[in-house]
Short mmCIF file of C-alpha atoms and ligand atoms in Angstrom, two decimals:
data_model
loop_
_atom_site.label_atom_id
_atom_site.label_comp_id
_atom_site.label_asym_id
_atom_site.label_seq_id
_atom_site.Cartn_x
_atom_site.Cartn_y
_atom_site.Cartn_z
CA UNK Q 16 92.70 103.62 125.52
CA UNK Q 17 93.31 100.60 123.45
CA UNK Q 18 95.47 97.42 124.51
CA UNK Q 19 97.22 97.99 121.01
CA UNK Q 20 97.94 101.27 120.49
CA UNK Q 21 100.56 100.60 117.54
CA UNK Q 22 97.33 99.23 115.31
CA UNK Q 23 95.49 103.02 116.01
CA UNK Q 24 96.21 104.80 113.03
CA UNK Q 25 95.17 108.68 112.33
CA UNK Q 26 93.16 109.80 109.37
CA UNK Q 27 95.92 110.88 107.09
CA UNK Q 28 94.30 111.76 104.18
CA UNK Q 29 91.15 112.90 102.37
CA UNK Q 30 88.49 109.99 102.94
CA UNK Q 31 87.78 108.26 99.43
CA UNK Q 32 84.19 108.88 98.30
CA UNK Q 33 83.21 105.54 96.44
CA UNK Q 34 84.13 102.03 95.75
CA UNK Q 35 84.42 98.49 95.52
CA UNK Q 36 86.96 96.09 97.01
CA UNK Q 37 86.68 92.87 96.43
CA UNK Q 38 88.73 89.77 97.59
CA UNK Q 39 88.89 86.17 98.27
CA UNK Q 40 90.18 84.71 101.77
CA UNK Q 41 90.77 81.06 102.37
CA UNK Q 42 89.29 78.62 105.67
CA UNK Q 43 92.03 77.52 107.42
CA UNK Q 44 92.20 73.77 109.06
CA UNK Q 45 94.42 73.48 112.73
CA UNK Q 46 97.02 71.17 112.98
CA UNK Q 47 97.42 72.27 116.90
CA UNK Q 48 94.27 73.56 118.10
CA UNK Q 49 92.82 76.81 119.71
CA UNK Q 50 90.02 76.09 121.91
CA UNK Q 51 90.01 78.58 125.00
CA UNK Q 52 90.33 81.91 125.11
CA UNK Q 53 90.18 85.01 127.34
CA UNK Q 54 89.14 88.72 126.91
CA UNK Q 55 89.41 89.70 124.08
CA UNK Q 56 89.98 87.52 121.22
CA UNK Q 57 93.13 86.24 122.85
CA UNK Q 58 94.22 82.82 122.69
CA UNK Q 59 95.27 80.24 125.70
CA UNK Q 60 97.26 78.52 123.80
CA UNK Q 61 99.28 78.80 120.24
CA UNK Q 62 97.77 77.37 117.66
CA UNK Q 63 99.31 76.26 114.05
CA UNK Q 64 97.08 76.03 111.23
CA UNK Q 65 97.56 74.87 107.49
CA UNK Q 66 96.00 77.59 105.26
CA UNK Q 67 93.28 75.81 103.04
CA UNK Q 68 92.84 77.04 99.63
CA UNK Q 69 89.42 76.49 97.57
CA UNK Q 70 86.83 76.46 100.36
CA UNK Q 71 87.06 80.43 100.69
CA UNK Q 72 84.84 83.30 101.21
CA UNK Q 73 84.66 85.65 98.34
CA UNK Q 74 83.79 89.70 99.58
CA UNK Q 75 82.98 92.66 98.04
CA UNK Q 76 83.02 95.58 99.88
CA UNK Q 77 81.10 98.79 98.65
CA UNK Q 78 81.75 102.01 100.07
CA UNK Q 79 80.20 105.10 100.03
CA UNK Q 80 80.84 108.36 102.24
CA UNK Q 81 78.56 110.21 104.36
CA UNK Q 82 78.17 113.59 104.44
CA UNK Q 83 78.96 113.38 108.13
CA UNK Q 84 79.75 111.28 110.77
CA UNK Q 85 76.98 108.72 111.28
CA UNK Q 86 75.83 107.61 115.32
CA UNK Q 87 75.56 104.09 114.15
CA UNK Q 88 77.74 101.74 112.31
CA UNK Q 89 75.70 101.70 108.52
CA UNK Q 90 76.03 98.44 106.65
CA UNK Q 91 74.33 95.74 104.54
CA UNK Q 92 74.99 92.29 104.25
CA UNK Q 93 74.38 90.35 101.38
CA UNK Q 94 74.89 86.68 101.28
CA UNK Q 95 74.70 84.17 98.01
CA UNK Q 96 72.59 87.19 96.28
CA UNK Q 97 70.11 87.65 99.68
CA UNK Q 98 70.08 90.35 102.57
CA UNK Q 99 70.83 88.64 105.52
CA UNK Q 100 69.68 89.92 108.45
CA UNK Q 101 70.77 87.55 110.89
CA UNK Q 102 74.62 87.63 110.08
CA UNK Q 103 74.46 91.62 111.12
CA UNK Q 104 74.60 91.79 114.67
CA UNK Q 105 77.80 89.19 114.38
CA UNK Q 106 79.56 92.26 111.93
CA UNK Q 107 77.90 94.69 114.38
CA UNK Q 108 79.96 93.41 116.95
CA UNK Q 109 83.17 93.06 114.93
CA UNK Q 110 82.77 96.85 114.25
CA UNK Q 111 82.78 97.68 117.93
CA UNK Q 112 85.64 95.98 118.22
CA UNK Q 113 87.58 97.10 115.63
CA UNK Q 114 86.29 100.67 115.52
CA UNK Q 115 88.81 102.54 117.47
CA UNK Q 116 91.45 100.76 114.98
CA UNK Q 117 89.47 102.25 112.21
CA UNK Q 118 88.47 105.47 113.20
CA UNK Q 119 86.56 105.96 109.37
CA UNK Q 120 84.59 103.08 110.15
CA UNK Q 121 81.71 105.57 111.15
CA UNK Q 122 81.76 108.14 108.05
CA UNK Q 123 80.60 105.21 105.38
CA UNK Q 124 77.61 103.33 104.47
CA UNK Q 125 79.02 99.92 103.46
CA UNK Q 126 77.09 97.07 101.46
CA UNK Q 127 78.99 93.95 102.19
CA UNK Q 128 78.62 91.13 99.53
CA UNK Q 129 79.74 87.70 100.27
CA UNK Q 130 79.62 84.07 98.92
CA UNK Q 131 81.78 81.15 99.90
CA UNK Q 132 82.61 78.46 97.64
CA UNK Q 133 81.81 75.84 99.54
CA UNK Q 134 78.61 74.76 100.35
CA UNK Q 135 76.26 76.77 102.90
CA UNK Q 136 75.80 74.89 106.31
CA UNK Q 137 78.13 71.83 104.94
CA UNK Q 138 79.89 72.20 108.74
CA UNK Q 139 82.16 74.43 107.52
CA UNK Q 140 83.27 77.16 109.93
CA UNK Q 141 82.91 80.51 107.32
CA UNK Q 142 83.36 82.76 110.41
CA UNK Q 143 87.16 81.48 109.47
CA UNK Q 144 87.32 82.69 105.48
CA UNK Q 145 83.71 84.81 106.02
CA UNK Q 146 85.71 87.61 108.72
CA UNK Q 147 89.33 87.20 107.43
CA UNK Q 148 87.61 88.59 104.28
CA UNK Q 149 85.79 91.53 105.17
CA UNK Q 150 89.21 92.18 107.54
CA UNK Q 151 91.27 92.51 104.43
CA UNK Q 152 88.72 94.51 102.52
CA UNK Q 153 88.59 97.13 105.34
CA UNK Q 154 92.41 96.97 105.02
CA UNK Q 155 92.49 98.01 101.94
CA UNK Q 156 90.36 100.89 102.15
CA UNK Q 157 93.06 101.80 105.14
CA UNK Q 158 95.81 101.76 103.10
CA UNK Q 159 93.92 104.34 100.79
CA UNK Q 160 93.71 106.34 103.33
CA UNK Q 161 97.44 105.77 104.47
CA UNK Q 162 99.06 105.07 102.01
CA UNK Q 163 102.34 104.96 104.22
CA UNK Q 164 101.56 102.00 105.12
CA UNK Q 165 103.70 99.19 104.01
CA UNK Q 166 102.69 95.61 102.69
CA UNK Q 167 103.52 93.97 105.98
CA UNK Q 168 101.82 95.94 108.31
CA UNK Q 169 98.71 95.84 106.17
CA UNK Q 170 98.76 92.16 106.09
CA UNK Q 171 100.03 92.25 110.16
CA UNK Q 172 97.14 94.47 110.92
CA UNK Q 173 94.45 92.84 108.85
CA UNK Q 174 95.07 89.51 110.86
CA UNK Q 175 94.95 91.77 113.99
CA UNK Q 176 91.39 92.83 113.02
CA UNK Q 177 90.71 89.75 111.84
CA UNK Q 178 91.39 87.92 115.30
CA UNK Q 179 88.86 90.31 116.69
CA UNK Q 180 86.31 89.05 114.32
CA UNK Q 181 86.80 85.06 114.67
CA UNK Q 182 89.91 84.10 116.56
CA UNK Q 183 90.97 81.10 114.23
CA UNK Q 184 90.31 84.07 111.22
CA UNK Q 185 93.40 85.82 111.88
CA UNK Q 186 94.90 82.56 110.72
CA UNK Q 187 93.87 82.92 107.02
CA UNK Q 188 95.02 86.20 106.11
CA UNK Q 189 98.11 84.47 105.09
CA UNK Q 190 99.77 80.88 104.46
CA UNK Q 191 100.84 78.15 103.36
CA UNK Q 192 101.20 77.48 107.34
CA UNK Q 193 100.17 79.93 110.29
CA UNK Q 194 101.08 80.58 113.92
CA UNK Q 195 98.87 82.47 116.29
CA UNK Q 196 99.74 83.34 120.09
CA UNK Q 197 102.95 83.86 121.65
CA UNK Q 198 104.83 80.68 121.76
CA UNK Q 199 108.85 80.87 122.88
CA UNK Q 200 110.17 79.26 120.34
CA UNK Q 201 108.48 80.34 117.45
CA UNK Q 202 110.14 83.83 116.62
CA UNK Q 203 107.88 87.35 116.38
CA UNK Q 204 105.00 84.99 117.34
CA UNK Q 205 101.85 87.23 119.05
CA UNK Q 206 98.64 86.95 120.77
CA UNK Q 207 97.69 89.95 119.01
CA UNK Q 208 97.85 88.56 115.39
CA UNK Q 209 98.91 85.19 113.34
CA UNK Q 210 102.16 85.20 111.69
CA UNK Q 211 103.52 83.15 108.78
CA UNK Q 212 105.32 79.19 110.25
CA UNK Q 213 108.69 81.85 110.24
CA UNK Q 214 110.98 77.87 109.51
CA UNK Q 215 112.14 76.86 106.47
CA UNK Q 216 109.23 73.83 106.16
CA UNK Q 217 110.43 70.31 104.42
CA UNK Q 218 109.11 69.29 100.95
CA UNK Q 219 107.56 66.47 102.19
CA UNK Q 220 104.18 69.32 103.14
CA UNK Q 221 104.64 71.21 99.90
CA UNK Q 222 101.24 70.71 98.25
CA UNK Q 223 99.61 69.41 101.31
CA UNK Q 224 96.11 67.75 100.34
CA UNK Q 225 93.07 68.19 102.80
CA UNK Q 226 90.13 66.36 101.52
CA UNK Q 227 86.96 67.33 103.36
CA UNK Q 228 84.25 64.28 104.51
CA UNK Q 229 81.31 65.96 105.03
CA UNK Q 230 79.66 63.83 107.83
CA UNK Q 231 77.28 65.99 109.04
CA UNK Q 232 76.11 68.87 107.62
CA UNK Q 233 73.82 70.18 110.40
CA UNK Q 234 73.60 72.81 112.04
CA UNK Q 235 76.53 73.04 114.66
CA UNK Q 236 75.36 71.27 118.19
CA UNK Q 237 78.10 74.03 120.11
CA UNK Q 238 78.98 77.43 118.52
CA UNK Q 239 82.34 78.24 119.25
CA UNK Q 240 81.48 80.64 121.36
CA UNK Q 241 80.30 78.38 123.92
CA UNK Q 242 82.45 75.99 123.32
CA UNK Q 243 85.95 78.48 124.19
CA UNK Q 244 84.03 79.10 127.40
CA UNK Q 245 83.62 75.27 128.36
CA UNK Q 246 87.29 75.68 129.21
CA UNK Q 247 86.85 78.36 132.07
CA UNK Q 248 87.03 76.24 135.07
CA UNK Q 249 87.37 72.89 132.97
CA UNK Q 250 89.58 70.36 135.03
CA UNK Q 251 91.84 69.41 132.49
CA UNK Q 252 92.49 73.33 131.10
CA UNK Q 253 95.85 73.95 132.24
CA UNK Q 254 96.95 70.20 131.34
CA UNK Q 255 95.46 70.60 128.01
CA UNK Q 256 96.74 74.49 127.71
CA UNK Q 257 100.86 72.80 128.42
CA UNK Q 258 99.79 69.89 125.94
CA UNK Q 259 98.97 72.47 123.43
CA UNK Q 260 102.13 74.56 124.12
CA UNK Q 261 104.63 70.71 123.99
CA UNK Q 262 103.02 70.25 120.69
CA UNK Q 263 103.85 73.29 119.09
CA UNK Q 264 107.44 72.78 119.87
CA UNK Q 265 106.93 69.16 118.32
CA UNK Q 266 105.31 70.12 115.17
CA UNK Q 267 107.84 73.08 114.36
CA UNK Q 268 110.81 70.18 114.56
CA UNK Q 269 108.49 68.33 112.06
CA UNK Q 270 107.71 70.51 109.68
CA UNK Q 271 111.28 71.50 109.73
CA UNK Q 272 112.23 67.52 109.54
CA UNK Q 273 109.60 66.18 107.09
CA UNK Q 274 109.07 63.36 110.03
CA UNK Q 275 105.21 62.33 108.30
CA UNK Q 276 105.30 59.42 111.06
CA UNK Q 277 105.49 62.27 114.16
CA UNK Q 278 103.27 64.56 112.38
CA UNK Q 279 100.43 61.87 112.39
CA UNK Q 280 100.95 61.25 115.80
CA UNK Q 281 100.69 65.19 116.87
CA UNK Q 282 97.91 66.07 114.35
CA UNK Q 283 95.31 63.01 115.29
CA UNK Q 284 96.49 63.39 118.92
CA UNK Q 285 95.41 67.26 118.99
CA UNK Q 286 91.83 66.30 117.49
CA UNK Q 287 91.03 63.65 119.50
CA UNK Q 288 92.04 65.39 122.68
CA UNK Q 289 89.98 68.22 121.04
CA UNK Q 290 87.16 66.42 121.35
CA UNK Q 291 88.25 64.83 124.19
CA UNK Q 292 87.54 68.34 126.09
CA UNK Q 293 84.17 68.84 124.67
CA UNK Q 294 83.25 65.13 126.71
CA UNK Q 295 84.60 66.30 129.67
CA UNK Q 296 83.74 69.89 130.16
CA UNK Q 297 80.39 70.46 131.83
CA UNK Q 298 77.93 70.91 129.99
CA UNK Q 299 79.24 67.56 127.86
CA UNK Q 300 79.28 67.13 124.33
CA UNK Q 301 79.75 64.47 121.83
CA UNK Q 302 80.74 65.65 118.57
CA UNK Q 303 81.53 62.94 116.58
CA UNK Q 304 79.14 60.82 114.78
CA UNK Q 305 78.77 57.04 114.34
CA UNK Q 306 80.39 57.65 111.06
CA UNK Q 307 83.12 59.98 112.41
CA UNK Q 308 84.57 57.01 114.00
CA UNK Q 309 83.79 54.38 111.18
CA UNK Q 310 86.01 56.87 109.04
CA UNK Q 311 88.87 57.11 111.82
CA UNK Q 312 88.84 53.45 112.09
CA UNK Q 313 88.96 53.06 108.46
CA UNK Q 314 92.04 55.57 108.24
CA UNK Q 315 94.25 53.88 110.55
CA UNK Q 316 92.96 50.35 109.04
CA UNK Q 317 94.13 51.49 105.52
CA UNK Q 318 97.46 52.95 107.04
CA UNK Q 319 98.63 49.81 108.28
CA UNK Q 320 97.67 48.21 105.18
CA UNK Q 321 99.39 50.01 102.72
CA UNK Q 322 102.27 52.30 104.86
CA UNK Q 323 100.38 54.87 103.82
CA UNK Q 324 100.92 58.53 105.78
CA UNK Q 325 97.27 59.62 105.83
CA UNK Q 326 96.06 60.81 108.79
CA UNK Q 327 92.93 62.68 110.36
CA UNK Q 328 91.95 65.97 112.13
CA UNK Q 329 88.91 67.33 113.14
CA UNK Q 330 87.44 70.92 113.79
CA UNK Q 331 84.86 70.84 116.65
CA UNK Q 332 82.53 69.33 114.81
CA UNK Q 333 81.41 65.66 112.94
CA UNK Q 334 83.36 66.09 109.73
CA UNK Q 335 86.96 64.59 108.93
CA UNK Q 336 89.76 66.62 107.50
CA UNK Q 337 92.11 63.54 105.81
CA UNK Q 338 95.78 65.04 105.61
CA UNK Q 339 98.22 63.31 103.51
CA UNK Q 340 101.17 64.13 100.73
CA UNK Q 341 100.32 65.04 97.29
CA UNK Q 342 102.52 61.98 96.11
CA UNK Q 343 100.00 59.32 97.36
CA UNK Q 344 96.69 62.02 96.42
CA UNK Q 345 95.73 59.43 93.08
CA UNK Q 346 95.47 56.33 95.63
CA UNK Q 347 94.19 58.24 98.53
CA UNK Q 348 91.52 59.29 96.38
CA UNK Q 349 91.00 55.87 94.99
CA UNK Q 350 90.31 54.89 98.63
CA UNK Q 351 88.24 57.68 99.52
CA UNK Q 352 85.54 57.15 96.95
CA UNK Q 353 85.73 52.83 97.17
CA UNK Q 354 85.87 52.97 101.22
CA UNK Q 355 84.72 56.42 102.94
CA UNK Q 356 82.34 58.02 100.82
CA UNK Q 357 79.26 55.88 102.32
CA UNK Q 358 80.28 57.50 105.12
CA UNK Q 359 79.76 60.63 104.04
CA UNK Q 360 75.84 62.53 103.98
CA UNK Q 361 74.68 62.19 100.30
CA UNK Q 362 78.03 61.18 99.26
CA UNK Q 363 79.97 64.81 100.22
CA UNK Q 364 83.18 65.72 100.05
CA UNK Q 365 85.61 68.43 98.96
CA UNK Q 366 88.87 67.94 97.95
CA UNK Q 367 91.35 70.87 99.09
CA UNK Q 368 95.05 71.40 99.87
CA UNK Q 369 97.35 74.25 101.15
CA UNK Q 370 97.32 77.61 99.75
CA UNK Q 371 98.81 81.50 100.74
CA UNK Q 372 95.71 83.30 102.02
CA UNK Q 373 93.74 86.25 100.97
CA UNK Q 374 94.03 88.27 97.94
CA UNK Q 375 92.57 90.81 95.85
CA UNK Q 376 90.41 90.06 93.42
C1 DP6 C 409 87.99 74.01 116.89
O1 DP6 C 409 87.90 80.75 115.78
O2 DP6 C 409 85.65 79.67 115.52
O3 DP6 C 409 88.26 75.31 114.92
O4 DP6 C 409 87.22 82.99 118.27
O5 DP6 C 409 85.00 82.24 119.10
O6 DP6 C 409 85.30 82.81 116.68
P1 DP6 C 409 85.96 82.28 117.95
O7 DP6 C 409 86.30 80.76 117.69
P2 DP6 C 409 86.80 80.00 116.40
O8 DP6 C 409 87.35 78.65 117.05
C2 DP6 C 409 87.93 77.67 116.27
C3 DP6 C 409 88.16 76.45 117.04
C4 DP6 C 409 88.62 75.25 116.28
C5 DP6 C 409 90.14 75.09 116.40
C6 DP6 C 409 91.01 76.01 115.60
O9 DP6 C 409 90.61 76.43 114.50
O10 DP6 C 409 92.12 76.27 116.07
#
């Protein structure tokens, strides 16, 4: 038995013998944030996400059929040219999971080959572009296999499996803007699977810029793992669970309205209170560095200076996302490397900006 039986799909077909697929899927940066979850994969709360578009995990996915059914799950993964064996048991457990949804998952050997474009350990979450990838690879090999299948539930199910993989994944598979979890008032919404913002969205976010500080680049104090379960029994969870829920009603009127003023104000809000739940959960963490805050402080410094509608979010983690509109991007810039790149280790940063999701390459 399976909790979504309409993702279960029969073996229509003679299995292919032998291939490649290869595609590119995109990190994704909340705007409202997911942080709690219960069994399994499924969200507390409904999070919106702006789809990013060059830090991205690129994936090739070789297949080759066995002669029979294997016991085991038979893979290799290959990262930046090297077999890594300490990423398997991470796409070990993603094939459990999504193994009854892919019943052929069993009959091939697969060599998985995978780079991201962004820096290795730069604070980055890959799991994001990393298992949104290899989710729309496998999909593709599905639709092969089905070829029934139609565009939009390839893309429907390949967030699905996604989700299973890395919940904030299942946000990638598509953009400019993404909702995941069932939320009232945004239509076909689903716990099961991130859908596109289904609104009309206002100019004013049309070419969104996200320009990455790289704080910190070490190695992440609180995998997210632990840090979804720091909610269970946290004594602000439900507060912070209706918070999250207010703010997704807010944001849909602003990306409907272009308000950049109200945006700011829900965006930083969610970050802060982010990390707000990482101080107060037991254990307690502090995220931020000294020069997390020397950047926020210079943000809202430089806004009141100049008007300007930049504004800051943060994953769980030291590094800033800075938001703003691609009108101001030649002064924001100008800013960023006279003001905030001291802030930054050995002078980091990455300059992105919204784009649709994964393709094939
Ligand atoms: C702070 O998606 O990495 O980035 O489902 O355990 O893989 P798992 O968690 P993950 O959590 C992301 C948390 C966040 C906020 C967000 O992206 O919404």
């Amino acid at each position: 038995m399976t909790n979504y039986p309409e993702f279960t799909s029969p073996i229509l077909s003679e299995l292919p013998d032998k291939g490649t697929i290869s595609c590119s899927s995109p990190s994704n940066i909340a705007l409202v944030k997911y942080w709690g979850k219960r069994p399994v994969q499924l969200p507390e709360n409904a999070s919106i996400s702006f789809t990013l578009d060059a830090c991205k995990t690129i994936t090739s996915l070789h297949y080759k059929k066995h002669d029979k059914v294997s016991e085991n799950f038979d893979f290799d993964l290959i990262f930046e040219g090297k077999h890594k064996l300490d990423f398997k048991p991470k796409i070990q457990s993603f094939f459990s999971r999504i193994e009854t949804y892919l019943p052929f998952l069993k009959q091939y050997h697969f060599t998985i080959e995978t780079s991201n474009t962004f820096p290795h350990s730069s604070g980055i979450a890959s799991s994001a572009s990393g298992m949104s990838a290899i989710a729309y690879c496998l999909m593709q090999l599905e639709k092969m296999i089905n070829p029934a299948m139609s565009e939009v539930e390839c893309i429907q199910k390949a967030s699905f499996l996604a989700r299973l993989g890395s919940g904030s994944a299942c946000r990638s598979i598509q953009g400019p803007i993404t909702v995941w979890g069932k939320h009232a008032d945004i239509q076909d919404s689903s716990d099961a699977f991130a859908i596109k913002f289904p609104d009309k969205v206002h100019q004013n976010f049309e070419d969104y810029q996200d320009t990455i500080l790289l704080i910190d680049k070490g190695e992440k104090q609180v995998s997210s793992t632990v840090g979804h379960d720091l909610m269970h029994g946290h004594p602000f969870a439900a507060k912070r669970f209706e918070q999250a829920s207010g703010n997704i009603i807010k944001l849909k009127e602003i990306l409907i309205s272009g308000d950049l003023n109200s945006f700011i104000e829900v965006v930083e809000s969610e970050a802060l209170t982010l990390h707000a739940m990482m101080m107060t959960s037991l254990p307690y963490f502090i995220l931020m560095k000294p020069n997390t805050l020397s950047v926020i402080n210079k943000v809202w410094e430089y806004r009141k200076k100049t008007g300007s509608k930049l504004c800051f979010t943060l994953d769980a983690g030291a590094n800033v996302h800075l938001l703003y509109p691609n009108i101001e991007k030649d002064q924001i810039l100008e800013f960023i490397t006279n003001e905030l790149v001291v802030y930054c280790q050995n002078g980091q940063y990455i300059c992105d900006k919204i784009g649709l999701g994964a393709k094939l390459l």
